[in-house]
XYZ file of C-alpha atoms in Angstrom:
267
model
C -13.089 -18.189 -9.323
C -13.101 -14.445 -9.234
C -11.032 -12.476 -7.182
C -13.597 -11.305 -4.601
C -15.041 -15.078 -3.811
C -11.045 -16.148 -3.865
C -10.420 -13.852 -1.311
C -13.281 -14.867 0.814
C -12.415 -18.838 0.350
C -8.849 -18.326 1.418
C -7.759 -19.768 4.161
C -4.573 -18.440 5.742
C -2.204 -20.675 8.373
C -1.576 -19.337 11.392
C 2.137 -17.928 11.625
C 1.549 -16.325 7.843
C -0.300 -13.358 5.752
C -2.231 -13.662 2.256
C -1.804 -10.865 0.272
C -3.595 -9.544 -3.237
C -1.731 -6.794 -5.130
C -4.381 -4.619 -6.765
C -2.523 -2.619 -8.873
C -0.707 1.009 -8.288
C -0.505 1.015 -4.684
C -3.014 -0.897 -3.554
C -3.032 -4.502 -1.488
C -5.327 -6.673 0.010
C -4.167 -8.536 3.353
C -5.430 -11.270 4.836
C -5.066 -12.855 8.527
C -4.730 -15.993 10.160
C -8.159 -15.178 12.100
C -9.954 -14.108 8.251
C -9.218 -10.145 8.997
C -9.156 -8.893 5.610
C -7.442 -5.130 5.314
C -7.747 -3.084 2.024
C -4.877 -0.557 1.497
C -5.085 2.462 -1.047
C -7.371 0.432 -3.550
C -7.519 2.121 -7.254
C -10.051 0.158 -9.035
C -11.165 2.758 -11.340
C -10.100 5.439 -14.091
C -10.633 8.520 -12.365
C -7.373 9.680 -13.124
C -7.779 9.954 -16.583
C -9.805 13.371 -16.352
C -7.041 14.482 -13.886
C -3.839 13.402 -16.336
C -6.008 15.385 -19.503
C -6.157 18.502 -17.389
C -2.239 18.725 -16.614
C -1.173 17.013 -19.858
C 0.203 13.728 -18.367
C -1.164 10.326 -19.860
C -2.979 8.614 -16.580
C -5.487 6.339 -18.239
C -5.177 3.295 -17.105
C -2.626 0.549 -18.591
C -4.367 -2.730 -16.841
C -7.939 -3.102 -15.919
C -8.840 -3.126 -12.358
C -8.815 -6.599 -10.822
C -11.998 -6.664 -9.406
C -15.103 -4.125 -9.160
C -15.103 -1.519 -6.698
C -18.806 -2.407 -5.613
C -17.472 -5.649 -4.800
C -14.484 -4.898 -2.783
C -15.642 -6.364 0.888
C -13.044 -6.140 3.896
C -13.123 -5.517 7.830
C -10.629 -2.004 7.189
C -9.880 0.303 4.753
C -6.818 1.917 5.135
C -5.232 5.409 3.509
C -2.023 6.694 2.938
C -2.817 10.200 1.995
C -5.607 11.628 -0.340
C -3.911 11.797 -4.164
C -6.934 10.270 -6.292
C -4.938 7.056 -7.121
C -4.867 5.934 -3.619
C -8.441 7.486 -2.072
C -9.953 7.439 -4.934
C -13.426 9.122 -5.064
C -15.043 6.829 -7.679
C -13.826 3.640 -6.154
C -15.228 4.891 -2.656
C -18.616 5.409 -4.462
C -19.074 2.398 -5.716
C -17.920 0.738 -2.986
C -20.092 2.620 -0.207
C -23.030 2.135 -3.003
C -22.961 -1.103 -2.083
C -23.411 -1.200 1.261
C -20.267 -0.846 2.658
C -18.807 1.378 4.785
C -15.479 0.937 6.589
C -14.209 1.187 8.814
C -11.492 3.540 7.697
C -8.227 4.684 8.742
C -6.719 8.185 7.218
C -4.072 10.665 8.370
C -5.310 14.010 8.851
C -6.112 15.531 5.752
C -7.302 12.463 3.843
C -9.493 11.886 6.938
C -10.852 15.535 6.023
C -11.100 14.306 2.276
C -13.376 11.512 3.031
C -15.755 13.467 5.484
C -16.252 15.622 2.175
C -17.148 12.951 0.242
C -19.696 12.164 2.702
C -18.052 9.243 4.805
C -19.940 9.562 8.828
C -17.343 10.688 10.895
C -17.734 7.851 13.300
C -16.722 5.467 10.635
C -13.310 7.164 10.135
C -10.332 6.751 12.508
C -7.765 9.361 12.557
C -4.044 8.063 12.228
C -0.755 9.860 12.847
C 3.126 8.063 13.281
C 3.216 5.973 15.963
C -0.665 5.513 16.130
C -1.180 1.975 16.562
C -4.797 0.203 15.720
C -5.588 -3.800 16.254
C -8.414 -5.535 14.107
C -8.359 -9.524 15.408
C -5.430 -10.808 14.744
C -3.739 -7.833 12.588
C -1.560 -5.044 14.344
C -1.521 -1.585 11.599
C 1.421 0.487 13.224
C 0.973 4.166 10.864
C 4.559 5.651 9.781
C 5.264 8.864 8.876
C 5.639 9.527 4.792
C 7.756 11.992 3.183
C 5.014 13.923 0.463
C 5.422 15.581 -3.071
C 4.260 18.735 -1.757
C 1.778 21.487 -0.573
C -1.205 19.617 -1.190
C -1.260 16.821 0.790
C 1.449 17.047 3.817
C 0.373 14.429 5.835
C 1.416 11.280 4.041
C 1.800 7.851 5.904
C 3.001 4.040 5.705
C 1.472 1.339 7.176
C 3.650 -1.794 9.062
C 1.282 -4.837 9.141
C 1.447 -7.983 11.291
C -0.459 -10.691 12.590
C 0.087 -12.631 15.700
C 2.991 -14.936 15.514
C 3.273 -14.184 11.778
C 5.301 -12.058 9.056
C 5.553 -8.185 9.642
C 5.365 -5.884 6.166
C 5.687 -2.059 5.704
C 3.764 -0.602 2.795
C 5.302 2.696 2.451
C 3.068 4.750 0.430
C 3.809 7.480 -1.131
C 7.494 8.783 0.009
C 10.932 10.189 -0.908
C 13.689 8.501 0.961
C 14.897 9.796 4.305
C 16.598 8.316 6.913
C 13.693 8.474 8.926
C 12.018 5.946 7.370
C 14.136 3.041 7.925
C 14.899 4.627 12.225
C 10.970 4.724 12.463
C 10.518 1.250 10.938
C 13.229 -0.433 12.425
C 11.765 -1.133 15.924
C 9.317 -2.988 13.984
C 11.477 -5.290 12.520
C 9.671 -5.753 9.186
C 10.656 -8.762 7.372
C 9.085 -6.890 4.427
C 9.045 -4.224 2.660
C 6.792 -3.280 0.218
C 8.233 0.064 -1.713
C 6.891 2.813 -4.362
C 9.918 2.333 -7.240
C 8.512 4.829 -9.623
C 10.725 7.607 -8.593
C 8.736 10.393 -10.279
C 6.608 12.984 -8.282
C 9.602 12.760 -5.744
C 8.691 9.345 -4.836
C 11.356 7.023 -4.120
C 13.193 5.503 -6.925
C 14.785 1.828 -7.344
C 17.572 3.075 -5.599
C 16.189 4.502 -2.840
C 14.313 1.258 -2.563
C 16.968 -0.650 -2.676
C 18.980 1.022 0.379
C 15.882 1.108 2.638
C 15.787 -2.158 2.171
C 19.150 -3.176 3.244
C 18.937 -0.182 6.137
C 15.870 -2.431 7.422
C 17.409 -5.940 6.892
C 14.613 -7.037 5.409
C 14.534 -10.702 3.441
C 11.793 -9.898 1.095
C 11.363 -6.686 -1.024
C 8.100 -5.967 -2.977
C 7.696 -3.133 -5.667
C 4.951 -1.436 -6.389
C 3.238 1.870 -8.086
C 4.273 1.547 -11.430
C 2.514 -0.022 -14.604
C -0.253 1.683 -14.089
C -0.147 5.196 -16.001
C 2.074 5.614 -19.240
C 3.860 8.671 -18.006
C 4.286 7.524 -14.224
C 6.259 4.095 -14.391
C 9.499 2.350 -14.795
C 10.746 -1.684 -15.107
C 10.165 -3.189 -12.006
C 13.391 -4.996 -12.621
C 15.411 -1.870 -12.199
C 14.770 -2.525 -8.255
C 16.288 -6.085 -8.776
C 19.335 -4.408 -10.435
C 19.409 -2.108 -6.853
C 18.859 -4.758 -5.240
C 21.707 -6.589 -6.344
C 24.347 -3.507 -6.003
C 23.319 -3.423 -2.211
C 24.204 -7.151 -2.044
C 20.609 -8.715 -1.374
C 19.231 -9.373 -4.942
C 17.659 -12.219 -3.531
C 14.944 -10.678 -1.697
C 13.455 -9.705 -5.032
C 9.861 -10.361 -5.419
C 7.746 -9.340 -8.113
C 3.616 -9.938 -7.579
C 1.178 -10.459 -10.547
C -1.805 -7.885 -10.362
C -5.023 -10.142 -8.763
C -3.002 -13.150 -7.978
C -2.555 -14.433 -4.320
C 0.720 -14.010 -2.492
C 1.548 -16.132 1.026
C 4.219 -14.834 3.214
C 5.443 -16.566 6.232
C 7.573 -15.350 9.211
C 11.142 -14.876 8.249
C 10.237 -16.645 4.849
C 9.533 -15.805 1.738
C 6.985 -18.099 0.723
């Protein structure tokens, strides 16, 4: 079974979430109710041209788990506008066939996508704090900490679903204190954190103390193995992990491969 007719066959238990790690930073979520949420899917190469111009190797290490064209979900969510988390060639393909949203972007990615020629109506606005409900799932937006000029308006996302798990996808961020006091009310049982520490992103480290700042019992990394000069070991966050006294809550996802998380459990 491919990954697109998997996703549309699963069936998720009340009390739990289903999730799909794409790759980079992007994750597929599923709900109790069949609410399926896309978050900062990279199922292309676009970066390659980008990496070429600037002199950093960004081709792709692992092919994309599914085709763009047939990514199909209720939202499509954004945590800022770099090209390997709205990226321009995945939106094509995917709006080429036949699908549009809806989407939800902080400010200047919202921008990005009404220049790529996304309606307006189809694009919700998001800021920290903003709340939006789709069936069963509650997407609370948190504020990021960015790289720099060109995109200031970075953002997390903390996803639940009625009776079941809660997990903050952090995007893009440095580590600030404001992450885990912003995400705490929340009470995310967990966290799903960038690890590759380059571009001022967080670092294992930093990973690793959010993590026990938020008392969360499962820890998930992502963006890295994606783009030869932009990774690290995932392990390395295990080895954090472990110096902040919770190596347990290690959890490493296969690219494509489906993930069950229950409330309070790691499943």
């Amino acid at each position: 079974m491919n990954l697109p007719s998997e996703i549309r066959a699963t069936t998720v238990k009340p009390g739990s979430l289903t999730m799909w790690w794409l790759g980079q930073a992007g994750f597929i979520v599923k709900s109790p109710a069949g609410k399926v949420l896309a978050i900062d899917p990279y199922l292309s190469n676009s970066c390659a041209a980008l990496g070429q111009s600037i002199g950093v190797r960004m081709d792709r290490l692992v092919p994309a788990p599914l085709d763009p064209s047939a990514l199909q979900c209720d939202l499509l969510a954004f945590t800022h506008s770099h090209p390997d988390h709205l990226d321009p060639e995945t939106l094509a393909a995917y709006r080429a066939a036949g699908q549009e949203g809806p989407y939800l972007a902080p400010p200047e990615t919202y921008h990005a996508l009404l220049r790529l020629g996304v309606p307006a109506d189809r694009v919700t606005m998001v800021w920290p704090n903003h709340v939006h409900r789709i069936g069963d799932l509650t997407i609370r937006t948190v504020m990021g900490i960015p790289l720099g000029e060109d995109d200031l308006n970075h953002v997390g996302f903390i996803v639940s679903a009625e009776d079941g798990p809660c997990v903050y996808f952090t995007g893009d961020t440095d580590y600030h204190e404001i992450l885990a006091i912003q995400a705490r009310p929340s009470k995310p049982d967990v966290l799903v954190a960038v690890i590759n520490g380059t571009f001022r992103n967080m670092g294992p480290g930093d990973a690793a103390k959010l993590a026990r700042e938020l008392n969360v019992r499962t820890v998930i990394p992502c963006h890295y193995g994606m783009f030869a000069d932009n990774t690290i070991p995932p392990e390395l966050l295990r080895t954090n992990l472990f110096m902040e006294g919770i190596r347990d809550a290690y959890c490493e996802l296969k690219c494509g491969e489906a993930f069950t998380l229950a409330k309070n459990t790691k499943a």
